[in-house]
Amino acid sequence: MAPRIISLLLLAPLITAQKSSTPATSSSGNNKPLQFSSPIQSYTIFDKSTLSSPDYVSPRRKFLPRFRAGLMAERRAKEVLMEEQRRGIGLEDDDGLEAGSSGSWAEASAAADERKKKATEKRVESAYDAAVKGYDQRVAAKKSASPVSAASSAKYQFVGVVNDGKGSKKNRDVSWYARKKQKNSKWNVRLVHVNRDAVLRDLFTKGKVDVYGKYVNEGLDTAAFAAAETSGEDVDGEERENTGMKPLVKAHYTVKERSWKTMWNFSPKRMFTSPSGSFWRERRINPGMYTDGTTVYESVYRYRDGKNGMKPVAKLSNFLASPGLGYEQKMRAVERLKGGDEPDVVVEK
């Protein structure tokens, strides 16, 4: 039996952003809520004269007093109507119900109740409109009578950038900057929190930057290294199955601006040496045997979908104990796992 060459397949965990809280899942446990992240969040402190000016009042502060004045007028109108009804003022004479020659008494009574209801609603609406109109007139008179506010005496504006520990050279929570205040500017202090992850993703989707990944094999941990030294002979069967010889692989990502210096992320060598044939087809992995230190896989390719795959063949310990594999090939695979070689294939999950 011809000896087989075992290549390495090292699985690297996908580096994910830290989450402030665990997202809730549905009853099935498969769906997760969609989360939106804003690239820039800011908090602005305006001038005191700007906040007190009627021109810069928020819509909520404009609407609520006006609405309250109308509701108070409606309440007073309803109280007056109830008092008049209690005293019997404004009630129609019941003799008028019998004056009609056509129709029954029930129909005439229903028509009289409907007329009374409409008259009551019209009276309440008129009270609301009159109160709102009077409030608008008072606000307009107060606005015209108020003197013009003087300009702010502050000559500078201060901007604070909240640092998240990524890219700040100095260990500061907030970096402050100052600039001369513009003529028509109405604020003095502004605090800005930049979500660097959201900004980078936005730049990547727009084709402004490229992300380069490098996977570093840091070798085996203590238990796995001991198992590799003895080829798993001094380790119990259950412990050997759990430990294996899986190395530690870490991913390092760098972001570079897409420009003529990087040839806009275009590689003629990659274009002619490893074409995928179509944009939705994956480049085929070299055929052979791969291992992640625990299980041995055989590379497969599904031509119908243009997708790569890894088919589990056996455990690495059983594979190394197989008489069909030479001693040199076994030691070569173990040395690659221990030595920290660069992985041939990386699957992020």
Short mmCIF file of C-alpha atoms in Angstrom, two decimals:
data_model
loop_
_atom_site.label_atom_id
_atom_site.label_comp_id
_atom_site.label_asym_id
_atom_site.label_seq_id
_atom_site.Cartn_x
_atom_site.Cartn_y
_atom_site.Cartn_z
CA MET A 1 0.00 0.00 0.00
CA ALA A 2 1.45 3.32 -1.05
CA PRO A 3 2.10 5.73 1.84
CA ARG A 4 -0.25 8.67 2.16
CA ILE A 5 0.79 12.25 2.76
CA ILE A 6 -1.21 13.84 5.55
CA SER A 7 -1.72 17.58 5.36
CA LEU A 8 -2.94 19.78 8.17
CA LEU A 9 -6.42 21.12 8.62
CA LEU A 10 -6.47 23.48 11.55
CA LEU A 11 -9.77 24.87 12.73
CA ALA A 12 -9.66 28.51 13.87
CA PRO A 13 -12.51 29.92 15.91
CA LEU A 14 -14.21 32.91 14.40
CA ILE A 15 -13.32 36.07 16.27
CA THR A 16 -16.61 37.73 17.14
CA ALA A 17 -17.34 41.15 18.63
CA GLN A 18 -18.01 41.28 22.34
CA LYS A 19 -21.66 41.57 23.22
CA SER A 20 -22.93 43.64 26.08
CA SER A 21 -25.80 41.26 26.75
CA THR A 22 -26.90 37.82 25.58
CA PRO A 23 -29.54 38.25 22.85
CA ALA A 24 -32.87 36.62 23.43
CA THR A 25 -33.87 33.73 21.21
CA SER A 26 -37.22 32.48 20.10
CA SER A 27 -38.94 29.41 21.46
CA SER A 28 -37.23 27.26 18.83
CA GLY A 29 -33.80 28.58 19.78
CA ASN A 30 -32.73 29.15 16.15
CA ASN A 31 -33.70 32.76 15.44
CA LYS A 32 -31.85 35.71 16.91
CA PRO A 33 -33.07 39.32 16.92
CA LEU A 34 -31.56 41.68 14.39
CA GLN A 35 -29.28 44.25 16.02
CA PHE A 36 -28.44 47.63 14.49
CA SER A 37 -25.27 49.48 15.48
CA SER A 38 -24.81 53.18 14.82
CA PRO A 39 -21.33 54.21 13.59
CA ILE A 40 -21.33 57.50 15.51
CA GLN A 41 -23.22 58.46 18.67
CA SER A 42 -22.98 62.00 20.01
CA TYR A 43 -24.15 64.07 22.96
CA THR A 44 -24.23 67.85 22.53
CA ILE A 45 -24.45 70.59 25.16
CA PHE A 46 -26.00 73.73 23.63
CA ASP A 47 -25.77 77.33 24.78
CA LYS A 48 -28.11 78.37 27.55
CA SER A 49 -29.50 81.20 25.40
CA THR A 50 -30.27 78.68 22.65
CA LEU A 51 -32.23 76.40 24.97
CA SER A 52 -34.31 79.28 26.34
CA SER A 53 -35.09 80.71 22.89
CA PRO A 54 -38.56 79.86 21.47
CA ASP A 55 -37.03 79.16 18.07
CA TYR A 56 -35.14 76.11 19.36
CA VAL A 57 -37.89 74.53 21.45
CA SER A 58 -38.31 70.83 20.77
CA PRO A 59 -41.52 69.63 19.07
CA ARG A 60 -42.51 67.83 22.27
CA ARG A 61 -42.28 71.04 24.32
CA LYS A 62 -44.32 72.85 21.67
CA PHE A 63 -47.06 70.24 21.38
CA LEU A 64 -47.73 69.25 24.99
CA PRO A 65 -48.66 72.73 26.43
CA ARG A 66 -50.82 73.46 23.39
CA PHE A 67 -52.58 70.09 23.68
CA ARG A 68 -53.04 70.53 27.44
CA ALA A 69 -54.75 73.91 26.92
CA GLY A 70 -57.23 72.31 24.50
CA LEU A 71 -57.95 69.39 26.85
CA MET A 72 -58.60 71.74 29.79
CA ALA A 73 -61.07 73.71 27.64
CA GLU A 74 -62.85 70.47 26.66
CA ARG A 75 -63.10 69.45 30.30
CA ARG A 76 -64.62 72.78 31.35
CA ALA A 77 -67.12 72.66 28.45
CA LYS A 78 -68.24 69.15 29.43
CA GLU A 79 -68.67 70.19 33.05
CA VAL A 80 -70.85 73.14 31.97
CA LEU A 81 -72.97 70.85 29.78
CA MET A 82 -73.48 68.39 32.63
CA GLU A 83 -74.51 71.24 34.94
CA GLU A 84 -77.01 72.53 32.37
CA GLN A 85 -78.40 69.03 31.90
CA ARG A 86 -78.79 68.63 35.65
CA ARG A 87 -80.73 71.91 35.87
CA GLY A 88 -82.80 71.10 32.78
CA ILE A 89 -81.47 73.98 30.73
CA GLY A 90 -81.47 73.52 26.98
CA LEU A 91 -83.75 70.43 26.96
CA GLU A 92 -86.17 70.17 24.07
CA ASP A 93 -89.91 70.01 24.70
CA ASP A 94 -91.25 66.46 24.49
CA ASP A 95 -94.42 67.79 22.86
CA GLY A 96 -92.44 68.30 19.70
CA LEU A 97 -92.04 64.54 19.39
CA GLU A 98 -95.79 64.12 18.85
CA ALA A 99 -96.10 66.94 16.37
CA GLY A 100 -94.78 64.90 13.48
CA SER A 101 -97.47 63.23 11.38
CA SER A 102 -95.15 60.59 9.91
CA GLY A 103 -92.98 58.10 11.75
CA SER A 104 -93.25 56.54 15.17
CA TRP A 105 -92.39 58.03 18.53
CA ALA A 106 -89.21 55.84 18.83
CA GLU A 107 -87.79 57.17 15.56
CA ALA A 108 -88.48 60.75 16.57
CA SER A 109 -86.84 60.20 19.97
CA ALA A 110 -83.72 58.67 18.34
CA ALA A 111 -83.47 61.62 15.95
CA ALA A 112 -83.74 64.06 18.86
CA ASP A 113 -80.97 62.24 20.77
CA GLU A 114 -78.73 62.32 17.68
CA ARG A 115 -79.27 66.08 17.27
CA LYS A 116 -78.47 66.64 20.95
CA LYS A 117 -75.28 64.53 20.66
CA LYS A 118 -74.06 66.43 17.62
CA ALA A 119 -74.76 69.78 19.29
CA THR A 120 -72.77 68.68 22.36
CA GLU A 121 -69.78 67.50 20.27
CA LYS A 122 -69.81 70.73 18.24
CA ARG A 123 -69.82 72.80 21.41
CA VAL A 124 -66.87 70.83 22.88
CA GLU A 125 -64.89 71.12 19.62
CA SER A 126 -65.51 74.86 19.49
CA ALA A 127 -64.18 75.18 23.05
CA TYR A 128 -61.04 73.21 22.12
CA ASP A 129 -60.39 75.29 18.98
CA ALA A 130 -60.89 78.56 20.84
CA ALA A 131 -58.46 77.51 23.61
CA VAL A 132 -55.78 76.41 21.14
CA LYS A 133 -56.15 79.59 19.11
CA GLY A 134 -55.81 81.70 22.24
CA TYR A 135 -52.68 79.76 23.28
CA ASP A 136 -51.10 80.32 19.86
CA GLN A 137 -51.82 84.05 20.08
CA ARG A 138 -50.23 84.28 23.53
CA VAL A 139 -47.11 82.42 22.37
CA ALA A 140 -46.79 84.66 19.31
CA ALA A 141 -47.17 87.81 21.44
CA LYS A 142 -44.57 86.56 23.94
CA LYS A 143 -42.17 85.73 21.13
CA SER A 144 -42.48 89.15 19.51
CA ALA A 145 -42.10 90.92 22.85
CA SER A 146 -39.01 88.96 23.98
CA PRO A 147 -35.71 90.79 23.34
CA VAL A 148 -33.13 89.38 20.94
CA SER A 149 -30.78 87.09 22.88
CA ALA A 150 -27.17 88.11 22.90
CA ALA A 151 -24.55 85.97 21.29
CA SER A 152 -22.68 83.46 23.44
CA SER A 153 -19.46 84.71 24.98
CA ALA A 154 -17.66 81.39 24.46
CA LYS A 155 -14.91 81.63 21.86
CA TYR A 156 -14.10 77.92 21.53
CA GLN A 157 -15.91 74.64 21.03
CA PHE A 158 -14.75 71.46 22.74
CA VAL A 159 -15.14 67.98 21.24
CA GLY A 160 -14.47 64.83 23.26
CA VAL A 161 -13.86 61.50 21.51
CA VAL A 162 -14.54 58.41 23.63
CA ASN A 163 -11.73 55.89 23.22
CA ASP A 164 -12.51 52.18 23.20
CA GLY A 165 -8.89 51.07 23.53
CA LYS A 166 -8.46 50.37 19.80
CA GLY A 167 -5.98 52.70 18.24
CA SER A 168 -5.57 55.24 21.05
CA LYS A 169 -1.88 55.69 21.77
CA LYS A 170 -2.45 57.10 25.23
CA ASN A 171 -4.50 55.38 27.88
CA ARG A 172 -7.22 57.99 28.05
CA ASP A 173 -10.92 57.39 28.31
CA VAL A 174 -11.73 60.61 26.43
CA SER A 175 -9.52 62.66 24.09
CA TRP A 176 -10.46 66.34 24.02
CA TYR A 177 -10.02 68.73 21.09
CA ALA A 178 -10.76 72.46 20.79
CA ARG A 179 -11.50 74.75 17.86
CA LYS A 180 -12.66 78.30 17.35
CA LYS A 181 -16.41 78.70 17.55
CA GLN A 182 -18.11 79.60 14.30
CA LYS A 183 -20.39 82.60 14.00
CA ASN A 184 -23.73 80.79 13.68
CA SER A 185 -22.87 77.79 15.87
CA LYS A 186 -25.12 77.19 18.89
CA TRP A 187 -23.22 74.59 20.91
CA ASN A 188 -20.18 74.59 23.18
CA VAL A 189 -19.39 70.95 24.11
CA ARG A 190 -19.93 67.76 22.12
CA LEU A 191 -19.07 64.22 23.17
CA VAL A 192 -18.64 61.70 20.33
CA HIS A 193 -18.47 57.91 20.64
CA VAL A 194 -17.24 56.20 17.47
CA ASN A 195 -18.12 52.56 16.92
CA ARG A 196 -15.01 51.50 15.04
CA ASP A 197 -16.41 48.08 14.11
CA ALA A 198 -19.49 49.63 12.47
CA VAL A 199 -17.35 52.22 10.64
CA LEU A 200 -14.98 49.55 9.30
CA ARG A 201 -17.88 47.41 8.13
CA ASP A 202 -19.42 50.37 6.34
CA LEU A 203 -16.11 51.14 4.64
CA PHE A 204 -15.69 47.48 3.65
CA THR A 205 -19.17 47.19 2.10
CA LYS A 206 -18.51 50.38 0.11
CA GLY A 207 -15.19 49.03 -1.19
CA LYS A 208 -13.00 51.56 0.58
CA VAL A 209 -10.88 49.14 2.64
CA ASP A 210 -9.79 45.49 2.51
CA VAL A 211 -9.45 43.08 5.41
CA TYR A 212 -6.46 40.71 5.45
CA GLY A 213 -6.39 37.67 7.70
CA LYS A 214 -3.37 35.77 8.97
CA TYR A 215 -3.64 32.58 11.01
CA VAL A 216 -0.87 31.78 13.48
CA ASN A 217 -0.37 28.29 14.82
CA GLU A 218 0.81 28.60 18.42
CA GLY A 219 1.43 24.89 18.85
CA LEU A 220 -0.07 22.46 21.32
CA ASP A 221 -1.06 22.99 24.93
CA THR A 222 0.61 21.06 27.77
CA ALA A 223 -1.67 18.01 27.76
CA ALA A 224 -1.74 17.73 23.99
CA PHE A 225 2.04 18.19 23.79
CA ALA A 226 2.56 15.30 26.24
CA ALA A 227 0.26 13.13 24.18
CA ALA A 228 2.17 14.04 21.01
CA GLU A 229 5.54 13.20 22.63
CA THR A 230 4.41 9.65 23.41
CA SER A 231 2.08 9.36 20.40
CA GLY A 232 -0.78 8.99 22.92
CA GLU A 233 0.53 5.80 24.55
CA ASP A 234 0.77 7.17 28.12
CA VAL A 235 -2.65 8.77 28.07
CA ASP A 236 -5.88 7.00 28.98
CA GLY A 237 -8.29 6.26 26.17
CA GLU A 238 -11.01 8.65 27.30
CA GLU A 239 -8.53 11.45 28.08
CA ARG A 240 -6.76 10.90 24.78
CA GLU A 241 -10.06 11.17 22.94
CA ASN A 242 -10.92 14.46 24.65
CA THR A 243 -7.42 15.97 24.47
CA GLY A 244 -6.20 14.89 21.04
CA MET A 245 -3.40 16.90 19.46
CA LYS A 246 -5.40 19.90 18.31
CA PRO A 247 -3.13 22.98 18.13
CA LEU A 248 -4.08 26.48 19.15
CA VAL A 249 -4.73 28.71 16.14
CA LYS A 250 -5.32 32.44 16.44
CA ALA A 251 -6.48 34.80 13.73
CA HIS A 252 -4.95 38.25 13.21
CA TYR A 253 -6.77 40.72 10.99
CA THR A 254 -5.39 43.91 9.44
CA VAL A 255 -7.30 46.61 7.57
CA LYS A 256 -5.71 48.42 4.63
CA GLU A 257 -7.11 51.19 2.49
CA ARG A 258 -7.92 50.12 -1.05
CA SER A 259 -5.78 52.23 -3.38
CA TRP A 260 -3.33 52.01 -6.24
CA LYS A 261 -0.59 51.04 -3.76
CA THR A 262 -2.40 47.76 -3.06
CA MET A 263 -3.58 47.44 -6.70
CA TRP A 264 -7.15 47.70 -5.45
CA ASN A 265 -6.88 44.16 -4.04
CA PHE A 266 -6.26 42.69 -7.50
CA SER A 267 -3.79 39.84 -7.90
CA PRO A 268 -2.94 38.59 -11.42
CA LYS A 269 -1.34 35.48 -9.91
CA ARG A 270 -4.52 34.56 -8.05
CA MET A 271 -6.57 35.26 -11.15
CA PHE A 272 -4.66 32.84 -13.42
CA THR A 273 -3.49 30.19 -10.94
CA SER A 274 -6.61 29.62 -8.83
CA PRO A 275 -9.71 30.61 -10.81
CA SER A 276 -13.03 29.55 -9.39
CA GLY A 277 -14.74 29.41 -12.77
CA SER A 278 -17.73 31.40 -11.55
CA PHE A 279 -18.37 33.90 -8.81
CA TRP A 280 -20.53 31.48 -6.83
CA ARG A 281 -18.17 28.48 -7.12
CA GLU A 282 -15.51 27.92 -4.47
CA ARG A 283 -11.90 27.31 -5.42
CA ARG A 284 -11.27 23.61 -5.04
CA ILE A 285 -9.07 22.46 -2.16
CA ASN A 286 -6.17 20.22 -3.12
CA PRO A 287 -7.24 16.59 -2.80
CA GLY A 288 -5.72 14.67 0.08
CA MET A 289 -6.03 13.87 3.77
CA TYR A 290 -6.32 16.61 6.41
CA THR A 291 -6.43 16.60 10.20
CA ASP A 292 -7.19 19.09 12.95
CA GLY A 293 -5.32 17.08 15.58
CA THR A 294 -8.32 15.00 16.60
CA THR A 295 -10.03 13.70 13.46
CA VAL A 296 -8.72 12.83 9.99
CA TYR A 297 -10.71 14.21 7.05
CA GLU A 298 -10.72 13.60 3.31
CA SER A 299 -11.36 16.55 1.03
CA VAL A 300 -14.38 16.25 -1.27
CA TYR A 301 -15.83 18.59 -3.86
CA ARG A 302 -19.46 18.77 -4.89
CA TYR A 303 -19.43 19.80 -8.53
CA ARG A 304 -23.18 20.32 -8.66
CA ASP A 305 -23.04 23.22 -6.17
CA GLY A 306 -19.39 24.18 -6.51
CA LYS A 307 -18.74 23.66 -2.77
CA ASN A 308 -15.85 22.16 -0.84
CA GLY A 309 -16.31 19.71 1.97
CA MET A 310 -14.45 17.61 4.50
CA LYS A 311 -15.50 13.99 5.05
CA PRO A 312 -14.48 12.47 8.43
CA VAL A 313 -12.49 9.27 7.91
CA ALA A 314 -11.24 8.21 11.35
CA LYS A 315 -9.77 9.39 14.61
CA LEU A 316 -6.18 10.57 14.43
CA SER A 317 -5.09 8.10 17.12
CA ASN A 318 -6.57 5.17 15.17
CA PHE A 319 -5.13 6.51 11.95
CA LEU A 320 -1.62 6.73 13.42
CA ALA A 321 -1.93 3.20 14.77
CA SER A 322 -2.83 1.86 11.34
CA PRO A 323 -0.15 -0.44 9.89
CA GLY A 324 -0.82 0.89 6.41
CA LEU A 325 0.90 4.19 7.23
CA GLY A 326 4.69 4.45 7.42
CA TYR A 327 6.52 5.61 10.51
CA GLU A 328 8.00 8.64 8.74
CA GLN A 329 4.61 9.87 7.60
CA LYS A 330 3.27 9.49 11.14
CA MET A 331 6.10 11.48 12.69
CA ARG A 332 5.86 14.14 9.97
CA ALA A 333 2.21 14.74 10.85
CA VAL A 334 2.99 14.85 14.58
CA GLU A 335 5.92 17.25 14.04
CA ARG A 336 3.73 19.59 12.02
CA LEU A 337 1.19 19.64 14.82
CA LYS A 338 3.85 20.34 17.45
CA GLY A 339 6.02 22.71 15.44
CA GLY A 340 3.46 25.42 14.86
CA ASP A 341 3.45 25.29 11.04
CA GLU A 342 1.13 27.53 9.13
CA PRO A 343 -2.21 25.76 8.55
CA ASP A 344 -3.07 24.65 5.05
CA VAL A 345 -6.82 25.17 5.37
CA VAL A 346 -8.70 27.22 7.94
CA VAL A 347 -12.43 26.89 8.60
CA GLU A 348 -13.96 29.69 10.68
CA LYS A 349 -17.11 28.90 12.62
#
